[in-house]
Amino acid sequence: SQKIEQNSEALNIQEGKTATLTCNYTNYSPAYLQWYRQDPGRGPVFLLLIRENEKEKRKERLKVTFDTTLKQSLFHITASQPADSATYLCALADGQNFVFGPGTRLSVLP
Amino acid sequence: NAGVTQTPKFQVLKTGQSMTLQCAQDMNHEYMSWYRQDPGMGLRLIHYSVGAGITDQGEVPNGYNVSRSTTEDFPLRLLLAAPSQTSVYFCASSLIAGHEQYFGPGTRLTVT
């Protein structure tokens, strides 16, 4: 069956460290994958999109990798700050559908 | 630009009632979609539209209807509300399918 998973429900890290979040998928062949941030009580906000022919994408302190052989995307936040605390969602395109992972709740501790 | 707007923000329904959740966008986006978000389940696609007059089912369409008569509006109708439809509903739009999606603020619906 088709599945998209994110490594853990919650992740706590110290301020200044690099947070690494994992997104794994099964039985999909996405042309691209997206990452979103969601704060409590609000809608998700788009962060990055990476295509299947791109190994890595960066935006300021954010970095995303995409390994279609491992069927995995890694999302990194370097020099993390308490303001980065949120839930992070990965999403992949399945035709014209979007499928979201369950999310990882990141807490950056001062 | 207002972006994606949703009304109402909160709604309580009794089982068997019907209602329409409104969604509008002012970015001239072709693709619009409706999701529900439940604890531990993530966002699940209910219905989507790739343009005015075209709609299709997502992962969890049962109990919901949509129509897209204009580019701007994409209402979601609950025909006979059930407690299982208690959820937070998000509308989203993107320029075309697959591009970054812009989400509305959500509607928190409780069916008693």
Coordinates of N, CA and C in Angstrom, one line a residue:
Chain A
S1 N 0.8 -1.2 0.0 CA 0.0 0.0 0.0 C 0.9 1.2 0.0
Q2 N 0.3 2.4 -0.4 CA 1.0 3.6 -0.4 C 1.1 4.2 1.0
K3 N 2.3 4.8 1.3 CA 2.5 5.4 2.6 C 3.5 6.5 2.6
I4 N 3.3 7.5 3.4 CA 4.3 8.5 3.6 C 4.4 8.7 5.1
E5 N 5.7 8.7 5.5 CA 5.9 8.7 7.0 C 7.0 9.7 7.3
Q6 N 6.9 10.3 8.5 CA 7.9 11.3 9.0 C 8.5 10.7 10.2
N7 N 9.8 10.9 10.4 CA 10.5 10.1 11.3 C 10.0 10.0 12.7
S8 N 9.6 11.1 13.3 CA 9.1 11.0 14.6 C 8.0 12.1 14.8
E9 N 7.1 11.8 15.8 CA 6.0 12.7 16.0 C 6.6 14.0 16.6
A10 N 7.6 13.9 17.4 CA 8.1 15.1 18.1 C 9.7 15.0 18.1
L11 N 10.3 16.2 18.0 CA 11.8 16.2 18.1 C 12.1 17.5 18.9
N12 N 13.0 17.3 19.9 CA 13.5 18.4 20.7 C 14.9 18.6 20.5
I13 N 15.4 19.8 20.2 CA 16.8 20.1 20.1 C 17.2 21.4 20.8
Q14 N 18.4 21.5 21.0 CA 18.9 22.8 21.6 C 19.1 23.9 20.6
E15 N 18.9 25.1 21.0 CA 19.1 26.2 20.2 C 20.5 26.2 19.6
G16 N 20.6 26.5 18.3 CA 22.0 26.6 17.7 C 22.4 25.3 17.0
K17 N 21.7 24.2 17.4 CA 22.0 22.9 16.7 C 21.3 22.8 15.4
T18 N 21.6 21.8 14.6 CA 20.9 21.5 13.4 C 19.8 20.5 13.6
A19 N 18.6 20.8 13.2 CA 17.5 19.9 13.3 C 17.4 19.1 11.9
T20 N 17.3 17.8 12.0 CA 17.1 17.0 10.8 C 15.8 16.2 10.9
L21 N 14.9 16.5 9.9 CA 13.7 15.8 9.9 C 13.6 14.9 8.7
T22 N 13.0 13.7 8.8 CA 13.0 12.7 7.7 C 11.6 12.5 7.2
C23 N 11.5 12.3 5.9 CA 10.3 11.9 5.2 C 10.5 10.7 4.4
N24 N 9.8 9.6 4.6 CA 10.0 8.4 3.8 C 8.7 8.1 3.1
Y25 N 8.7 7.6 1.9 CA 7.5 7.2 1.2 C 7.6 5.8 0.6
T26 N 6.5 5.2 0.4 CA 6.4 3.8 -0.1 C 5.4 3.8 -1.2
N27 N 5.8 3.2 -2.4 CA 4.9 3.0 -3.5 C 4.3 4.2 -4.1
Y28 N 5.2 5.3 -4.1 CA 4.9 6.5 -4.9 C 6.1 6.7 -5.7
S29 N 5.9 7.4 -6.8 CA 7.0 7.9 -7.7 C 6.9 9.4 -7.9
P30 N 7.1 10.2 -6.9 CA 6.8 11.6 -7.1 C 7.8 12.3 -7.9
A31 N 7.3 13.2 -8.7 CA 8.2 14.1 -9.5 C 8.9 15.1 -8.7
Y32 N 8.2 15.5 -7.5 CA 8.8 16.5 -6.6 C 8.2 16.3 -5.3
L33 N 8.8 16.9 -4.3 CA 8.4 16.8 -2.9 C 8.4 18.2 -2.3
Q34 N 7.5 18.5 -1.4 CA 7.5 19.8 -0.8 C 7.5 19.7 0.7
W35 N 8.0 20.8 1.3 CA 8.0 20.9 2.8 C 7.2 22.1 3.2
Y36 N 6.4 22.0 4.3 CA 5.6 23.0 4.8 C 5.8 23.2 6.3
R37 N 5.6 24.4 6.8 CA 5.6 24.6 8.2 C 4.2 25.0 8.7
Q38 N 3.8 24.4 9.8 CA 2.5 24.7 10.4 C 2.6 25.1 11.8
D39 N 2.1 26.3 12.2 CA 2.0 26.7 13.5 C 0.6 26.4 14.1
P40 N 0.5 26.2 15.4 CA -0.8 25.9 16.0 C -1.9 26.8 15.6
G41 N -3.0 26.2 15.2 CA -4.2 27.0 14.9 C -4.1 27.7 13.5
R42 N -3.1 27.4 12.7 CA -2.9 28.1 11.4 C -2.8 27.1 10.3
G43 N -2.9 27.6 9.1 CA -2.7 26.7 7.9 C -1.3 26.5 7.6
P44 N -0.9 25.5 6.9 CA 0.5 25.3 6.6 C 1.0 26.4 5.7
V45 N 2.3 26.6 5.8 CA 3.0 27.6 4.9 C 4.1 26.9 4.2
F46 N 4.1 27.1 2.8 CA 5.1 26.5 2.0 C 6.5 27.0 2.3
L47 N 7.5 26.0 2.3 CA 8.9 26.3 2.6 C 9.7 26.1 1.3
L48 N 9.8 24.8 0.9 CA 10.7 24.5 -0.2 C 10.0 23.4 -1.1
L49 N 10.4 23.4 -2.3 CA 10.0 22.3 -3.3 C 11.3 21.8 -3.9
I50 N 11.5 20.4 -4.0 CA 12.6 19.8 -4.6 C 12.1 18.8 -5.6
R51 N 12.7 18.9 -6.8 CA 12.3 18.0 -7.9 C 13.1 16.7 -7.9
E52 N 12.7 15.7 -8.6 CA 13.3 14.3 -8.5 C 14.7 14.4 -9.1
N53 N 15.0 15.3 -10.0 CA 16.3 15.4 -10.6 C 17.3 16.3 -9.8
E54 N 16.8 16.8 -8.7 CA 17.6 17.7 -7.8 C 18.0 16.9 -6.6
K55 N 19.3 17.0 -6.2 CA 19.7 16.2 -5.0 C 19.5 17.1 -3.8
E56 N 19.6 18.4 -4.0 CA 19.7 19.3 -2.8 C 19.1 20.6 -3.2
K57 N 18.4 21.3 -2.2 CA 17.9 22.6 -2.4 C 18.1 23.4 -1.1
R58 N 18.5 24.6 -1.2 CA 18.8 25.4 0.0 C 18.0 26.7 -0.1
K59 N 17.6 27.2 1.1 CA 17.0 28.5 1.2 C 17.3 29.0 2.6
E60 N 18.2 30.0 2.7 CA 18.7 30.6 3.9 C 19.2 29.5 4.9
R61 N 18.6 29.2 6.0 CA 19.1 28.2 7.0 C 18.4 26.8 6.7
L62 N 17.6 26.7 5.6 CA 17.0 25.5 5.3 C 17.7 24.7 4.2
K63 N 17.7 23.4 4.3 CA 18.3 22.6 3.3 C 17.4 21.3 3.1
V64 N 17.1 21.0 1.9 CA 16.3 19.8 1.7 C 17.1 18.9 0.7
T65 N 17.1 17.6 1.0 CA 17.6 16.6 0.0 C 16.6 15.6 -0.4
F66 N 16.8 15.0 -1.5 CA 15.8 14.1 -2.1 C 16.5 12.9 -2.7
D67 N 16.3 11.7 -2.2 CA 16.9 10.5 -2.7 C 15.8 9.6 -3.2
T68 N 15.7 9.5 -4.5 CA 14.6 8.7 -5.1 C 14.9 7.2 -5.0
T69 N 16.2 6.9 -4.8 CA 16.5 5.5 -4.6 C 16.1 5.0 -3.2
L70 N 16.4 5.8 -2.2 CA 16.0 5.5 -0.9 C 14.6 5.8 -0.6
K71 N 14.0 6.6 -1.5 CA 12.6 7.1 -1.3 C 12.5 7.9 0.0
Q72 N 13.4 8.9 0.1 CA 13.5 9.6 1.3 C 13.9 11.1 1.0
S73 N 13.3 12.0 1.8 CA 13.8 13.4 1.8 C 14.2 13.8 3.2
L74 N 15.3 14.5 3.3 CA 15.7 15.0 4.6 C 15.6 16.5 4.6
F75 N 15.1 17.1 5.7 CA 14.9 18.5 5.9 C 15.8 19.0 7.0
H76 N 16.7 19.9 6.8 CA 17.6 20.4 7.8 C 17.3 21.9 8.1
I77 N 17.4 22.2 9.4 CA 17.4 23.6 9.8 C 18.7 23.8 10.5
T78 N 19.6 24.6 10.0 CA 20.8 24.9 10.7 C 20.7 26.1 11.6
A79 N 21.6 26.1 12.6 CA 21.5 27.2 13.6 C 20.1 27.5 14.1
S80 N 19.5 26.4 14.6 CA 18.1 26.5 14.9 C 17.8 27.5 16.0
Q81 N 16.6 28.1 16.0 CA 16.2 29.1 16.9 C 14.8 28.7 17.5
P82 N 14.5 29.2 18.7 CA 13.2 28.9 19.3 C 12.0 29.2 18.3
A83 N 12.2 30.3 17.5 CA 11.2 30.7 16.5 C 11.0 29.6 15.5
D84 N 11.9 28.6 15.3 CA 11.7 27.5 14.4 C 10.8 26.5 14.9
S85 N 10.4 26.6 16.2 CA 9.5 25.6 16.8 C 8.1 25.6 16.1
A86 N 7.7 24.5 15.5 CA 6.5 24.3 14.7 C 6.4 22.9 14.3
T87 N 5.3 22.6 13.6 CA 5.2 21.2 13.0 C 5.6 21.4 11.5
Y88 N 6.4 20.4 11.1 CA 6.9 20.4 9.7 C 6.3 19.2 8.9
L89 N 5.7 19.5 7.8 CA 5.0 18.5 7.0 C 5.7 18.4 5.7
C90 N 5.9 17.1 5.2 CA 6.3 16.9 3.9 C 5.1 16.5 3.0
A91 N 5.2 16.8 1.8 CA 4.1 16.5 0.9 C 4.6 16.1 -0.5
L92 N 4.0 15.1 -1.1 CA 4.4 14.7 -2.4 C 3.2 14.7 -3.4
A93 N 3.5 14.9 -4.6 CA 2.5 15.0 -5.7 C 2.3 13.6 -6.2
D94 N 1.1 13.1 -6.2 CA 0.7 11.8 -6.7 C -0.3 12.1 -7.9
G95 N 0.2 12.3 -9.1 CA -0.6 12.8 -10.1 C -1.0 14.3 -9.8
Q96 N -2.3 14.5 -9.8 CA -2.8 15.9 -9.4 C -3.2 15.9 -8.0
N97 N -3.0 14.8 -7.3 CA -3.3 14.8 -5.8 C -2.0 15.2 -5.1
F98 N -2.2 15.7 -3.9 CA -1.1 15.9 -3.0 C -1.3 15.0 -1.8
V99 N -0.3 14.4 -1.3 CA -0.4 13.5 -0.2 C 0.6 14.1 0.9
F100 N 0.1 14.3 2.1 CA 0.9 14.9 3.2 C 1.3 13.8 4.2
G101 N 2.5 14.0 4.7 CA 2.9 13.1 5.8 C 2.2 13.6 7.1
P102 N 2.3 12.9 8.2 CA 1.6 13.2 9.4 C 2.3 14.4 10.2
G103 N 3.5 14.8 9.8 CA 4.2 15.9 10.4 C 5.1 15.5 11.6
T104 N 6.1 16.3 11.8 CA 7.0 16.2 12.9 C 6.9 17.6 13.7
R105 N 6.6 17.5 15.0 CA 6.6 18.7 15.8 C 7.9 18.9 16.4
L106 N 8.5 20.0 15.9 CA 9.9 20.4 16.4 C 9.8 21.4 17.5
S107 N 10.6 21.2 18.5 CA 10.7 22.1 19.6 C 12.2 22.5 19.8
V108 N 12.5 23.8 19.6 CA 13.9 24.2 19.8 C 14.0 24.9 21.2
L109 N 14.8 24.3 22.0 CA 14.9 24.7 23.4 C 16.0 25.8 23.6
P110 N 15.6 26.9 24.3 CA 16.7 27.9 24.5 C 17.8 27.5 25.4
Chain B
N1 N -3.4 41.7 -1.8 CA -4.1 40.5 -2.0 C -4.5 39.9 -0.6
A2 N -5.7 39.4 -0.6 CA -6.1 38.7 0.7 C -5.6 37.3 0.7
G3 N -5.2 36.7 -0.4 CA -4.7 35.3 -0.4 C -5.9 34.4 -0.4
V4 N -5.9 33.4 0.4 CA -7.0 32.4 0.5 C -7.8 32.7 1.8
T5 N -9.1 32.9 1.6 CA -9.9 33.2 2.7 C -11.0 32.1 2.9
Q6 N -11.3 31.8 4.2 CA -12.2 30.7 4.5 C -13.2 31.3 5.5
T7 N -14.5 30.9 5.3 CA -15.5 31.2 6.3 C -16.4 30.0 6.5
P8 N -16.9 29.8 7.7 CA -16.6 30.5 8.9 C -15.3 30.0 9.5
K9 N -14.9 30.6 10.6 CA -13.7 30.1 11.4 C -14.1 28.9 12.2
F10 N -15.3 29.0 12.8 CA -15.8 27.9 13.7 C -17.2 27.6 13.4
Q11 N -17.6 26.3 13.5 CA -19.0 26.0 13.3 C -19.3 24.7 14.1
V12 N -20.5 24.7 14.7 CA -21.0 23.6 15.4 C -22.3 23.2 14.7
L13 N -22.4 21.9 14.3 CA -23.6 21.4 13.6 C -24.1 20.2 14.4
K14 N -25.4 19.9 14.2 CA -26.0 18.7 14.8 C -26.0 17.7 13.7
T15 N -25.9 16.4 14.1 CA -25.9 15.3 13.1 C -27.1 15.5 12.2
G16 N -26.9 15.3 10.9 CA -27.9 15.4 9.9 C -28.1 16.7 9.3
Q17 N -27.5 17.8 9.9 CA -27.6 19.1 9.3 C -26.7 19.2 8.1
S18 N -26.9 20.2 7.3 CA -26.0 20.4 6.1 C -25.5 21.9 6.2
M19 N -24.3 22.1 5.6 CA -23.8 23.4 5.6 C -22.7 23.5 4.5
T20 N -22.3 24.7 4.1 CA -21.3 25.0 3.1 C -20.2 25.7 3.8
L21 N -19.0 25.2 3.6 CA -17.8 26.0 3.9 C -17.3 26.7 2.7
Q22 N -17.1 28.0 2.9 CA -16.7 28.9 1.8 C -15.2 29.0 1.7
C23 N -14.7 29.1 0.5 CA -13.3 29.3 0.2 C -13.2 30.2 -1.0
A24 N -12.3 31.2 -0.9 CA -12.1 32.1 -2.0 C -10.6 32.5 -2.1
Q25 N -10.1 32.7 -3.3 CA -8.7 33.2 -3.5 C -8.7 34.3 -4.6
D26 N -7.8 35.2 -4.4 CA -7.7 36.3 -5.3 C -6.4 36.4 -6.0
M27 N -5.8 35.2 -6.2 CA -4.5 35.1 -6.9 C -4.6 34.6 -8.3
N28 N -5.8 34.4 -8.8 CA -6.0 33.8 -10.1 C -5.4 32.4 -10.3
H29 N -5.4 31.7 -9.2 CA -4.9 30.3 -9.2 C -5.9 29.3 -9.9
E30 N -5.3 28.4 -10.7 CA -6.2 27.4 -11.3 C -6.5 26.3 -10.4
Y31 N -5.6 25.9 -9.6 CA -5.7 24.7 -8.7 C -6.2 25.1 -7.4
M32 N -7.3 24.4 -6.9 CA -7.8 24.6 -5.6 C -8.2 23.3 -5.0
S33 N -8.1 23.2 -3.6 CA -8.3 21.9 -3.0 C -8.8 22.1 -1.6
W34 N -9.4 21.0 -1.1 CA -9.9 21.0 0.3 C -9.3 19.8 1.0
Y35 N -8.8 20.1 2.3 CA -8.2 19.0 3.1 C -9.0 19.0 4.4
R36 N -8.9 17.9 5.1 CA -9.3 17.9 6.5 C -8.0 17.4 7.3
Q37 N -7.9 17.9 8.5 CA -6.8 17.6 9.3 C -7.3 17.1 10.7
D38 N -6.9 15.9 11.0 CA -7.3 15.2 12.2 C -6.0 14.8 13.0
P39 N -6.1 14.8 14.3 CA -4.9 14.5 15.1 C -4.3 13.1 14.7
G40 N -3.0 13.1 14.5 CA -2.4 11.8 14.1 C -2.5 11.4 12.7
M41 N -3.4 12.1 11.9 CA -3.7 11.6 10.6 C -3.1 12.5 9.5
G42 N -2.7 13.7 9.9 CA -2.1 14.6 8.9 C -3.3 15.2 8.1
L43 N -2.9 15.9 7.0 CA -3.8 16.5 6.1 C -4.3 15.4 5.1
R44 N -5.6 15.3 4.9 CA -6.1 14.4 3.8 C -6.9 15.1 2.8
L45 N -6.7 14.8 1.6 CA -7.3 15.5 0.5 C -8.7 15.0 0.3
I46 N -9.7 16.0 0.3 CA -11.1 15.6 0.1 C -11.5 15.7 -1.4
H47 N -11.4 16.9 -1.9 CA -11.7 17.2 -3.3 C -10.7 18.2 -3.8
Y48 N -10.5 18.2 -5.2 CA -9.7 19.3 -5.8 C -10.3 19.7 -7.1
S49 N -9.7 20.8 -7.6 CA -10.2 21.3 -8.9 C -9.0 21.9 -9.6
V50 N -8.9 21.6 -10.9 CA -7.8 22.1 -11.7 C -8.2 23.3 -12.5
G51 N -9.4 23.7 -12.4 CA -9.9 24.9 -13.1 C -11.4 25.0 -13.0
A52 N -12.0 26.2 -13.4 CA -13.4 26.4 -13.3 C -14.1 25.3 -14.1
G53 N -15.1 24.7 -13.4 CA -15.9 23.6 -14.1 C -15.4 22.2 -14.0
I54 N -14.2 22.1 -13.4 CA -13.6 20.8 -13.3 C -13.3 20.4 -11.8
T55 N -13.8 19.4 -11.3 CA -13.5 18.9 -10.0 C -13.2 17.4 -10.0
D56 N -12.6 17.0 -8.9 CA -12.3 15.5 -8.8 C -12.1 15.2 -7.4
Q57 N -12.2 13.8 -7.1 CA -12.2 13.4 -5.8 C -10.7 13.1 -5.3
G58 N -10.5 13.4 -4.0 CA -9.3 13.1 -3.4 C -9.4 11.8 -2.6
E59 N -8.7 11.7 -1.5 CA -8.5 10.5 -0.7 C -9.8 10.2 0.1
V60 N -10.5 11.2 0.6 CA -11.6 11.0 1.5 C -12.8 11.8 1.0
P61 N -13.4 11.6 -0.1 CA -14.5 12.4 -0.6 C -15.9 12.1 -0.1
N62 N -16.1 11.0 0.6 CA -17.5 10.6 0.9 C -18.1 11.5 1.9
G63 N -19.3 12.0 1.6 CA -20.0 12.9 2.5 C -19.8 14.4 2.2
Y64 N -19.0 14.6 1.1 CA -18.7 16.0 0.8 C -19.0 16.2 -0.7
N65 N -19.5 17.4 -1.1 CA -19.6 17.8 -2.5 C -18.9 19.1 -2.7
V66 N -18.4 19.3 -3.9 CA -17.8 20.6 -4.3 C -18.3 21.0 -5.7
S67 N -18.1 22.2 -6.0 CA -18.4 22.8 -7.3 C -17.4 23.9 -7.6
R68 N -17.1 24.2 -8.8 CA -16.2 25.3 -9.1 C -16.7 26.1 -10.3
S69 N -17.6 27.0 -10.0 CA -18.2 27.8 -11.1 C -17.4 29.0 -11.5
T70 N -16.5 29.5 -10.6 CA -15.6 30.6 -11.0 C -14.2 30.2 -10.6
T71 N -13.2 30.9 -11.1 CA -11.8 30.6 -10.7 C -11.6 30.9 -9.2
E72 N -12.3 31.9 -8.7 CA -12.0 32.4 -7.4 C -12.6 31.5 -6.2
D73 N -13.7 30.9 -6.5 CA -14.5 30.3 -5.4 C -14.5 28.8 -5.5
F74 N -14.4 28.1 -4.3 CA -14.4 26.6 -4.3 C -15.1 26.2 -3.0
P75 N -16.5 26.2 -2.9 CA -17.2 25.9 -1.7 C -17.2 24.3 -1.5
L76 N -17.2 24.0 -0.2 CA -17.3 22.6 0.2 C -18.6 22.4 0.9
R77 N -19.4 21.4 0.4 CA -20.7 21.2 1.0 C -20.8 19.9 1.8
L78 N -21.3 20.0 3.0 CA -21.5 18.8 3.8 C -23.0 18.5 3.7
L79 N -23.4 17.4 3.2 CA -24.8 17.1 2.9 C -25.6 16.7 4.2
L80 N -25.1 15.7 4.9 CA -25.7 15.2 6.1 C -24.6 15.0 7.1
A81 N -24.4 16.0 7.9 CA -23.2 16.0 8.8 C -23.3 14.8 9.8
A82 N -22.1 14.2 10.0 CA -21.9 13.1 10.9 C -20.8 13.5 11.9
P83 N -20.8 12.9 13.1 CA -19.7 13.2 14.1 C -18.4 12.9 13.5
S84 N -18.2 11.9 12.5 CA -16.9 11.6 12.0 C -16.4 12.7 11.1
Q85 N -17.2 13.7 10.8 CA -16.8 14.9 10.0 C -16.3 16.0 10.9
T86 N -16.2 15.8 12.2 CA -15.6 16.7 13.1 C -14.1 16.8 12.8
S87 N -13.6 18.0 12.5 CA -12.3 18.1 12.0 C -12.0 19.6 11.8
V88 N -10.7 19.8 11.4 CA -10.3 21.2 10.9 C -10.2 21.1 9.4
Y89 N -10.8 22.0 8.7 CA -10.9 22.0 7.2 C -10.0 23.1 6.7
F90 N -9.2 22.8 5.8 CA -8.3 23.8 5.1 C -8.6 23.8 3.6
C91 N -8.7 25.0 3.1 CA -8.7 25.2 1.6 C -7.4 25.7 1.2
A92 N -6.9 25.3 0.0 CA -5.6 25.7 -0.5 C -5.7 26.0 -2.0
S93 N -4.8 26.8 -2.5 CA -4.8 27.0 -3.9 C -3.3 27.1 -4.4
S94 N -3.1 26.8 -5.7 CA -1.8 27.0 -6.3 C -2.0 27.4 -7.7
L95 N -1.0 28.0 -8.3 CA -1.1 28.5 -9.7 C -1.6 27.4 -10.6
I96 N -0.9 26.2 -10.5 CA -1.3 25.0 -11.2 C -1.0 23.9 -10.3
A97 N -1.5 22.7 -10.7 CA -1.3 21.5 -9.8 C 0.2 21.3 -9.7
G98 N 0.6 21.0 -8.4 CA 2.0 20.7 -8.2 C 2.8 21.8 -7.7
H99 N 2.4 23.1 -7.9 CA 3.1 24.2 -7.5 C 2.9 24.4 -6.0
E100 N 3.6 25.3 -5.4 CA 3.4 25.6 -3.9 C 2.0 26.0 -3.7
Q101 N 1.5 25.4 -2.6 CA 0.1 25.7 -2.2 C 0.0 26.8 -1.1
Y102 N -1.0 27.6 -1.3 CA -1.3 28.6 -0.3 C -2.5 28.2 0.5
F103 N -2.4 28.1 1.8 CA -3.5 27.6 2.6 C -4.3 28.8 3.2
G104 N -5.6 28.5 3.4 CA -6.4 29.4 4.2 C -6.2 29.2 5.7
P105 N -6.9 30.0 6.5 CA -6.7 29.9 8.0 C -7.4 28.7 8.6
G106 N -8.3 28.0 7.9 CA -9.0 26.8 8.4 C -10.4 27.1 9.0
T107 N -11.2 26.1 9.0 CA -12.5 26.1 9.7 C -12.5 24.9 10.6
R108 N -12.8 25.2 11.9 CA -12.9 24.2 12.9 C -14.4 23.8 13.0
L109 N -14.7 22.6 12.6 CA -16.1 22.1 12.6 C -16.3 21.0 13.6
T110 N -17.3 21.2 14.4 CA -17.7 20.1 15.4 C -19.1 19.7 15.0
V111 N -19.3 18.4 14.9 CA -20.6 17.8 14.7 C -21.0 17.0 15.9
T112 N -22.1 17.4 16.5 CA -22.5 16.7 17.8 C -23.7 15.7 17.5

